[in-house]
Coordinates of C-alpha atoms in Angstrom, one line a residue:
M129 CA 53.4 1.7 60.2
S130 CA 51.2 4.6 58.3
K131 CA 52.0 7.8 60.1
S132 CA 47.7 7.8 59.3
V133 CA 47.4 5.2 61.0
Q134 CA 44.1 5.3 63.6
P135 CA 42.9 3.5 66.8
K136 CA 40.7 1.6 64.9
D137 CA 43.1 0.6 62.8
I138 CA 44.9 -0.9 65.5
I139 CA 42.4 -2.4 67.5
I140 CA 41.6 -4.5 63.8
Q141 CA 45.2 -4.5 63.9
I142 CA 45.4 -7.0 67.3
Q143 CA 42.2 -8.3 65.8
K144 CA 43.7 -9.9 62.5
E145 CA 47.2 -10.9 63.3
K146 CA 46.3 -12.7 66.8
I147 CA 48.9 -9.9 69.4
E148 CA 48.2 -11.1 73.0
V149 CA 50.4 -8.4 74.3
V150 CA 50.3 -4.5 73.4
D151 CA 53.2 -2.9 75.7
L152 CA 52.9 0.8 76.2
R153 CA 55.6 3.2 76.5
F154 CA 57.0 6.3 77.2
T155 CA 60.5 7.8 77.4
D156 CA 61.3 8.9 81.0
F157 CA 62.9 12.9 81.7
L158 CA 66.5 11.8 81.2
G159 CA 65.5 9.5 77.5
I160 CA 65.4 6.1 78.7
W161 CA 61.9 4.2 77.6
Q162 CA 59.9 2.7 80.2
H163 CA 56.2 1.0 79.9
F164 CA 54.0 -1.9 80.3
S165 CA 51.8 -3.6 78.9
I166 CA 48.4 -5.2 79.3
P167 CA 46.7 -8.3 77.6
A168 CA 46.2 -7.2 73.9
Q169 CA 42.5 -7.8 73.9
N170 CA 41.9 -4.7 76.7
L171 CA 42.6 -2.5 74.6
S172 CA 39.6 -0.6 73.0
E173 CA 39.3 2.2 70.9
D174 CA 38.4 5.0 74.2
D175 CA 41.9 4.5 75.4
F176 CA 43.3 5.9 73.5
K177 CA 41.8 9.3 74.2
D178 CA 41.2 7.9 78.1
G179 CA 45.2 7.0 78.7
F180 CA 45.8 5.4 81.4
G181 CA 47.0 6.2 85.4
I182 CA 50.4 5.0 85.0
D183 CA 52.4 6.4 89.5
G184 CA 54.5 10.0 87.6
S185 CA 57.1 10.7 91.1
S186 CA 58.6 7.1 90.6
M187 CA 60.0 8.8 87.2
R188 CA 63.2 10.7 87.4
G189 CA 63.3 14.3 87.4
W190 CA 59.3 14.0 87.5
A191 CA 56.9 14.8 89.7
Q192 CA 56.6 15.3 93.7
I193 CA 54.6 12.5 95.8
H194 CA 51.4 14.9 95.9
E195 CA 51.0 15.0 92.7
S196 CA 51.9 11.8 91.7
D197 CA 48.8 10.3 88.6
M198 CA 50.2 10.9 85.7
L199 CA 48.0 9.6 81.9
A200 CA 49.7 7.7 79.3
S201 CA 48.1 7.7 76.4
P202 CA 49.4 5.7 73.4
V203 CA 49.1 7.4 69.7
A204 CA 48.5 5.5 66.7
D205 CA 50.8 5.4 63.9
T206 CA 53.7 4.1 66.8
A207 CA 52.7 1.5 67.4
F208 CA 55.6 -1.4 66.0
L209 CA 55.8 -5.5 66.4
D210 CA 58.5 -6.3 69.2
P211 CA 61.7 -8.6 67.2
Y212 CA 62.4 -9.5 70.7
S213 CA 58.9 -11.0 73.2
Q214 CA 57.9 -14.0 73.6
V215 CA 54.3 -14.1 72.9
K216 CA 54.0 -11.9 70.1
T217 CA 53.4 -7.7 71.0
L218 CA 53.2 -4.5 70.0
N219 CA 54.8 -1.6 70.4
I220 CA 52.8 1.4 71.8
I221 CA 54.9 4.7 72.4
C222 CA 52.7 7.5 74.7
T223 CA 51.9 10.4 75.0
I224 CA 51.7 11.6 78.8
S225 CA 49.2 14.4 80.6
D226 CA 47.5 15.6 83.9
P227 CA 44.9 13.2 84.9
I228 CA 43.2 16.6 86.1
T229 CA 43.8 19.7 83.8
G230 CA 44.4 16.4 81.0
E231 CA 47.1 19.2 79.2
R232 CA 49.6 17.6 78.4
Y233 CA 53.0 17.2 80.2
T234 CA 55.4 20.3 80.8
R235 CA 58.6 17.8 81.0
D236 CA 57.5 14.8 78.7
P237 CA 59.6 15.2 76.4
R238 CA 58.1 14.0 73.4
N239 CA 55.5 17.1 73.9
V240 CA 58.7 19.7 73.9
A241 CA 59.5 18.3 70.3
E242 CA 55.6 18.8 69.8
K243 CA 56.0 22.3 70.5
A244 CA 58.9 22.4 68.5
E245 CA 57.4 22.0 65.7
N246 CA 54.4 23.4 66.0
Y247 CA 56.6 27.2 67.3
L248 CA 58.8 26.0 63.7
K249 CA 54.5 26.5 61.6
T250 CA 53.8 29.2 64.5
I251 CA 56.1 31.8 63.6
G252 CA 55.6 31.7 59.9
L253 CA 59.4 31.2 58.9
G254 CA 59.3 27.8 58.3
D255 CA 56.8 23.4 57.2
T256 CA 59.5 21.2 58.2
A257 CA 62.7 20.3 60.0
Y258 CA 64.2 17.8 59.3
F259 CA 67.1 16.2 61.3
G260 CA 69.1 12.9 60.9
P261 CA 71.0 12.2 64.0
E262 CA 74.3 9.3 63.2
A263 CA 74.8 7.2 66.1
E264 CA 77.7 5.5 67.3
F265 CA 78.3 2.4 70.0
F266 CA 80.2 0.6 71.7
I267 CA 79.4 -4.3 70.7
F268 CA 80.9 -5.5 73.8
E269 CA 81.6 -9.3 74.6
D270 CA 81.8 -8.0 78.5
I271 CA 81.3 -5.4 81.5
R272 CA 81.9 -5.4 84.8
Y273 CA 82.6 -2.0 87.2
D274 CA 81.3 -1.2 90.6
Q275 CA 81.9 1.7 94.2
N276 CA 81.1 1.5 96.3
E277 CA 83.1 3.2 99.8
H278 CA 86.3 1.1 100.0
E279 CA 86.3 0.5 95.4
G280 CA 86.0 2.0 92.2
Y281 CA 86.6 0.1 89.1
Y282 CA 85.2 -0.4 85.1
H283 CA 86.6 -3.1 83.1
I284 CA 85.6 -4.0 79.6
D285 CA 86.4 -6.5 76.6
S286 CA 86.2 -7.5 73.1
V287 CA 86.7 -10.2 70.7
E288 CA 88.5 -7.3 68.9
G289 CA 90.7 -5.5 71.1
E290 CA 93.6 -4.6 70.2
W291 CA 94.0 -5.6 74.6
N292 CA 93.4 -9.3 73.6
T293 CA 96.0 -10.0 71.0
G294 CA 98.4 -12.2 73.8
K295 CA 95.3 -13.4 75.3
S296 CA 94.2 -17.4 75.5
E297 CA 90.6 -17.7 73.6
G298 CA 91.8 -21.8 72.5
P299 CA 92.6 -20.4 70.3
N300 CA 92.7 -16.8 69.9
L301 CA 92.8 -16.7 65.8
G302 CA 94.3 -12.7 65.5
Y303 CA 93.1 -10.3 63.3
K304 CA 93.3 -7.4 66.4
I305 CA 92.6 -4.5 65.5
R306 CA 94.3 -1.5 66.3
H307 CA 93.0 1.5 68.3
K308 CA 92.2 4.5 66.8
E309 CA 92.3 2.0 63.4
G310 CA 88.5 0.5 63.9
Y311 CA 87.4 1.8 60.4
F312 CA 85.7 0.5 57.3
P313 CA 88.1 -4.2 57.6
V314 CA 86.5 -6.6 56.0
P315 CA 86.3 -9.3 58.5
P316 CA 88.0 -10.9 60.0
T317 CA 89.5 -8.1 61.5
D318 CA 85.9 -6.9 61.0
K319 CA 84.4 -9.3 63.9
H320 CA 80.4 -7.3 64.3
Q321 CA 79.8 -8.1 60.4
D322 CA 76.9 -10.9 60.4
L323 CA 75.6 -9.2 64.0
R324 CA 75.8 -5.8 62.3
N325 CA 73.8 -6.4 59.8
E326 CA 70.7 -8.3 61.9
M327 CA 71.1 -4.7 63.5
M328 CA 70.6 -3.7 60.3
L329 CA 67.8 -5.4 58.8
T330 CA 65.5 -6.0 61.8
L331 CA 65.3 -2.0 62.5
Q332 CA 64.2 -2.0 58.5
D333 CA 61.8 -4.7 59.7
V334 CA 60.1 -2.0 62.0
G335 CA 60.0 0.8 60.0
I336 CA 63.2 3.1 60.5
D337 CA 65.0 3.6 56.3
V338 CA 68.6 2.6 57.0
E339 CA 70.6 3.9 55.1
C340 CA 74.4 1.7 55.8
Q341 CA 76.0 0.1 59.0
H342 CA 79.5 0.7 59.4
H343 CA 83.3 -0.5 61.9
E344 CA 83.6 2.5 63.2
V345 CA 87.5 4.0 64.0
A346 CA 87.5 2.8 67.4
S347 CA 89.1 -1.5 68.6
G348 CA 86.4 -2.6 70.6
G349 CA 83.8 -2.8 68.3
Q350 CA 82.1 0.2 67.9
A351 CA 80.1 1.0 65.0
E352 CA 77.7 3.3 63.3
I353 CA 74.0 3.0 62.1
D354 CA 72.5 5.6 59.3
F355 CA 69.0 5.7 59.4
K356 CA 67.5 8.0 56.7
F357 CA 66.5 12.3 58.0
G358 CA 63.1 12.3 59.3
K359 CA 60.5 14.6 60.7
L360 CA 61.9 16.8 64.5
L361 CA 59.5 14.2 66.3
N362 CA 59.3 11.1 64.6
T363 CA 63.5 11.3 64.3
A364 CA 62.9 11.2 68.4
D365 CA 60.3 7.9 67.7
D366 CA 62.5 6.4 65.8
L367 CA 66.2 6.6 68.4
V368 CA 64.5 5.5 71.0
K369 CA 63.1 2.7 68.7
Y370 CA 66.8 2.0 67.1
K371 CA 68.4 2.3 70.8
Y372 CA 66.0 -0.7 72.1
I373 CA 66.7 -3.1 68.5
V374 CA 70.7 -2.0 69.0
R375 CA 70.8 -3.5 73.0
N376 CA 68.4 -6.0 72.4
T377 CA 69.9 -7.0 68.9
A378 CA 72.7 -7.5 70.9
N379 CA 71.8 -9.2 74.2
K380 CA 70.4 -11.6 71.6
H381 CA 73.6 -13.0 70.8
G382 CA 75.5 -12.6 74.0
K383 CA 76.8 -9.7 73.4
T384 CA 76.2 -6.0 75.1
V385 CA 76.0 -2.5 72.5
T386 CA 76.2 0.9 75.7
F387 CA 76.1 4.8 73.4
M388 CA 77.8 5.9 76.1
P389 CA 80.4 8.3 75.2
K390 CA 83.7 7.9 75.8
P391 CA 83.3 4.1 78.4
M392 CA 87.5 4.1 76.3
W393 CA 90.2 5.9 77.1
N394 CA 93.3 6.7 74.5
D395 CA 91.0 6.5 71.5
N396 CA 87.9 7.5 69.6
G397 CA 84.5 8.1 71.3
S398 CA 81.6 7.6 70.0
G399 CA 79.6 10.9 68.6
M400 CA 76.0 11.1 67.7
H401 CA 76.3 14.1 64.0
V402 CA 73.0 15.5 63.5
H403 CA 71.9 16.5 60.0
L404 CA 69.2 19.8 60.4
S405 CA 67.3 21.5 57.5
I406 CA 64.2 23.4 57.9
W407 CA 62.0 24.0 54.6
K408 CA 58.9 25.2 53.3
G409 CA 56.3 23.2 51.1
D410 CA 58.8 22.2 48.3
K411 CA 61.9 23.8 49.0
N412 CA 65.7 23.7 50.9
L413 CA 65.6 27.2 52.8
F414 CA 69.0 26.1 54.3
A415 CA 70.0 25.6 50.0
G416 CA 71.1 29.1 48.4
D417 CA 74.9 30.8 46.2
K418 CA 76.3 32.1 50.0
Y419 CA 79.1 29.8 51.2
A420 CA 79.3 26.9 49.9
G421 CA 75.9 26.7 48.9
M422 CA 74.7 28.0 51.8
S423 CA 71.5 29.8 52.2
D424 CA 71.2 33.9 54.5
I425 CA 68.6 31.9 56.7
A426 CA 71.3 29.4 56.6
L427 CA 73.9 31.4 57.9
Y428 CA 71.7 32.3 59.7
A429 CA 71.1 29.7 61.9
I430 CA 74.4 28.2 61.9
G431 CA 75.6 32.0 63.6
G432 CA 71.9 30.6 66.7
I433 CA 73.6 27.3 66.8
L434 CA 77.2 29.0 67.5
K435 CA 76.3 31.1 70.4
H436 CA 74.4 29.3 71.5
A437 CA 76.4 26.2 72.4
P438 CA 77.7 26.0 75.2
S439 CA 74.4 26.0 76.9
L440 CA 72.8 24.0 73.8
L441 CA 75.4 21.3 75.1
A442 CA 73.5 21.2 78.0
F443 CA 71.0 19.0 75.9
T444 CA 72.4 17.2 73.4
N445 CA 76.1 16.4 75.4
P446 CA 74.2 15.2 78.6
T447 CA 76.1 13.5 80.8
T448 CA 79.8 14.2 82.6
N449 CA 80.8 11.8 80.8
S450 CA 79.5 13.8 77.0
Y451 CA 82.7 15.6 78.0
K452 CA 85.7 13.0 77.8
R453 CA 85.0 12.1 74.4
L454 CA 84.8 16.7 73.9
V455 CA 88.6 17.2 74.1
P456 CA 90.7 20.2 72.6
G457 CA 93.1 18.2 70.4
Y458 CA 91.8 15.4 68.9
E459 CA 89.8 15.4 65.7
A460 CA 87.0 15.3 68.6
P461 CA 84.2 18.6 67.6
V462 CA 86.1 21.5 70.5
N463 CA 86.3 24.5 68.2
L464 CA 83.0 26.7 67.7
A465 CA 83.1 27.8 64.0
Y466 CA 81.4 26.6 60.9
S467 CA 83.0 25.8 57.6
S468 CA 82.4 23.5 54.6
R469 CA 85.3 20.1 55.6
N470 CA 86.8 20.8 58.7
R471 CA 85.5 17.8 60.5
S472 CA 87.0 20.1 64.0
A473 CA 84.3 22.2 64.1
A474 CA 81.6 22.6 65.7
V475 CA 80.3 23.0 62.7
R476 CA 80.0 21.5 59.3
I477 CA 78.3 21.5 55.8
P478 CA 78.5 18.3 53.9
M479 CA 80.1 18.1 51.2
Y480 CA 78.9 15.1 49.2
H481 CA 75.9 16.3 47.3
S482 CA 75.4 19.1 45.0
S483 CA 71.6 19.3 45.6
E484 CA 69.3 22.2 46.7
K485 CA 68.0 19.5 48.4
A486 CA 70.7 18.0 50.6
K487 CA 71.9 20.9 51.4
R488 CA 71.9 21.2 55.7
I489 CA 74.2 21.7 58.5
E490 CA 75.8 19.6 60.7
F491 CA 76.2 19.4 63.8
R492 CA 79.1 17.1 65.3
C493 CA 79.1 18.2 69.0
P494 CA 76.1 15.7 70.1
D495 CA 76.4 12.3 71.4
P496 CA 73.9 9.4 71.5
S497 CA 73.3 9.8 75.6
C498 CA 71.6 11.7 74.6
N499 CA 67.0 12.5 74.7
P500 CA 66.2 12.8 71.8
Y501 CA 63.8 15.6 71.6
F502 CA 65.2 17.5 74.2
G503 CA 68.7 17.8 72.2
F504 CA 66.7 17.6 68.9
S505 CA 63.7 20.3 70.3
A506 CA 67.3 22.4 71.6
L507 CA 69.0 22.6 68.4
L508 CA 66.0 23.6 66.4
M509 CA 65.2 26.3 69.0
A510 CA 69.1 28.2 68.4
A511 CA 68.8 27.8 65.2
I512 CA 65.2 30.0 65.0
D513 CA 66.9 31.9 67.3
G514 CA 69.6 32.5 64.9
I515 CA 67.3 33.3 62.3
N516 CA 65.1 35.3 64.1
N517 CA 68.0 37.7 65.1
K518 CA 70.2 37.7 62.0
I519 CA 72.8 36.0 63.9
L520 CA 76.2 35.9 61.7
P521 CA 78.4 33.2 62.4
G522 CA 81.2 35.4 61.2
E523 CA 84.1 33.6 59.3
P524 CA 84.1 30.2 58.6
L525 CA 87.7 27.8 59.3
D526 CA 88.8 26.4 56.9
K527 CA 92.1 26.1 58.0
D528 CA 93.9 23.2 59.2
I529 CA 93.2 23.4 63.0
Y530 CA 96.7 21.5 64.1
D531 CA 98.2 24.1 62.4
L532 CA 96.9 27.4 63.5
P533 CA 99.7 29.9 65.6
P534 CA 98.5 29.9 68.7
E535 CA 97.9 33.3 68.6
E536 CA 94.7 32.5 65.9
L537 CA 94.0 29.6 67.7
A538 CA 92.5 31.6 70.8
N539 CA 90.7 33.4 69.0
V540 CA 88.7 31.2 68.7
P541 CA 86.0 29.3 70.5
Q542 CA 85.4 26.2 72.8
T543 CA 81.8 23.8 74.1
P544 CA 82.4 24.0 77.7
G545 CA 85.1 21.8 79.0
S546 CA 82.4 19.9 81.8
L547 CA 79.3 19.2 82.0
R548 CA 78.8 21.6 85.5
E549 CA 79.9 24.3 82.9
A550 CA 77.4 23.3 80.4
L551 CA 74.7 23.8 83.0
D552 CA 76.1 26.8 84.1
A553 CA 75.8 28.0 80.6
L554 CA 72.8 26.4 80.4
E555 CA 71.6 29.0 83.1
K556 CA 72.3 31.4 82.1
D557 CA 71.1 31.5 79.1
H558 CA 67.7 29.2 78.2
D559 CA 65.7 32.0 76.6
Y560 CA 65.5 31.4 73.6
L561 CA 64.5 27.5 74.6
L562 CA 61.1 29.4 76.4
K563 CA 59.9 30.9 72.7
G564 CA 56.4 29.3 72.0
D565 CA 56.4 28.0 75.7
V566 CA 58.8 24.7 74.2
F567 CA 60.3 24.5 76.8
T568 CA 59.2 25.9 80.4
E569 CA 61.3 27.0 83.7
D570 CA 60.4 24.0 85.2
V571 CA 62.1 21.7 82.7
I572 CA 64.6 23.8 82.0
E573 CA 65.5 24.2 86.3
E574 CA 64.3 20.6 86.4
W575 CA 67.4 19.5 84.0
I576 CA 70.3 21.1 85.9
S577 CA 68.6 20.8 89.7
Y578 CA 68.8 16.6 88.3
K579 CA 71.9 16.8 86.4
M580 CA 73.8 18.5 89.1
K581 CA 73.2 16.5 92.1
H582 CA 73.0 13.6 90.8
E583 CA 75.7 13.5 88.1
V584 CA 77.9 16.3 88.6
E585 CA 78.0 16.5 92.4
A586 CA 78.3 12.3 92.8
L587 CA 80.9 12.3 90.4
E588 CA 83.0 15.4 92.4
L589 CA 82.5 12.9 96.1
R590 CA 84.0 10.1 94.1
P591 CA 88.1 9.6 94.2
H592 CA 89.0 8.7 90.6
P593 CA 90.9 5.2 90.9
Y594 CA 93.5 6.8 88.6
E595 CA 94.4 9.2 90.9
F596 CA 95.3 6.2 92.9
S597 CA 98.5 6.0 90.4
M598 CA 98.9 9.7 90.7
Y599 CA 98.6 10.4 94.3
Y600 CA 98.5 7.7 96.6
D601 CA 102.0 8.4 97.6
I602 CA 102.5 12.0 98.3

């Protein structure tokens, strides 16, 4: 829908199109959509201002029981028709506020993204930060897992999986994808072309401008669908919408999608390279005559991202599984350096186009498990800090990383090796996120506390199935 949509336009649309249900959605602390529904006829223009009461204490990482009441206020220009509901349903994204003070809730991820955009304008650096994420995912035919006191396992299956070459499928028609050889095969080797096309066209139908879809490198149904870059808040909205469309289209066909960064051992994981540029008016501030056609501002932005990368990854790579993908010695972007062509560098400068408008940087570390409102905001704040403090990124890493002698490779810093390391880095280095009150101490503290208790320590306490293979007969 148009970004100039007003509440009255929504009421008119409901009446004109005979919409029966309005589904109100908001993003929780971890970045997962939550929702509740009302009869469409009950929605009024006042509701967009007054909001609807919800229990914030029931949301992970949100309010305590004694401060649980919150308001979810629909944002008119986020509305779109749900492609999957049995009755005609209009989905609308909400903001979260305190019902007593009327102030926006600090832990509402959408609030953080709005403040990041406003901070860029307030300091006079630029008008707009454009973000372009490239989210990868896996399409599986079956997923089973369990973890309790006496067992722990997972089992995934895919019609494309190389491990199924000998399976009786009644009949097995072959054309399985070998590990690490899934990039761009045509059908019948590519089993999900029609499914990805349906995902792509449904995304178009709900207002997301898709650029392309294709099979990715891994066996077992790895895929990527790229959509056009946009402003920070709008792109974060589109990414949660994207995940909803992709998951539900797969579910409709009896398949399942995961955005886990590393669901399979010994094959490529799913990343989410993020393209970033900052503009003032119609001028791209990242275009210039320096290295790879970049400006001083762009190089300073790279410097800020590389300096703060260890703490930044606590938001852009926020799961314990994220660090199964970011492992040295593979194609993963673990080297905290920049380059115009080295894909193992954390920051790459795409060289596909020479146009000034196309000049941007690509941060290659993130993965699609991140809360995009937090992840994009943190990335922008790191870039702004680099620009404000004129942080130089050093020399580019244009050499083949695999051919570097050990003494030279030792001088290239690397990403954290675990979520615990990233959270420790965030605890020590987060002042750049607090500028302009974009992130608050409250958000930082709760993020670290929640992630440590519910993810890092929870995993560390549990035996790993492979440990039985290594240690049972010790």
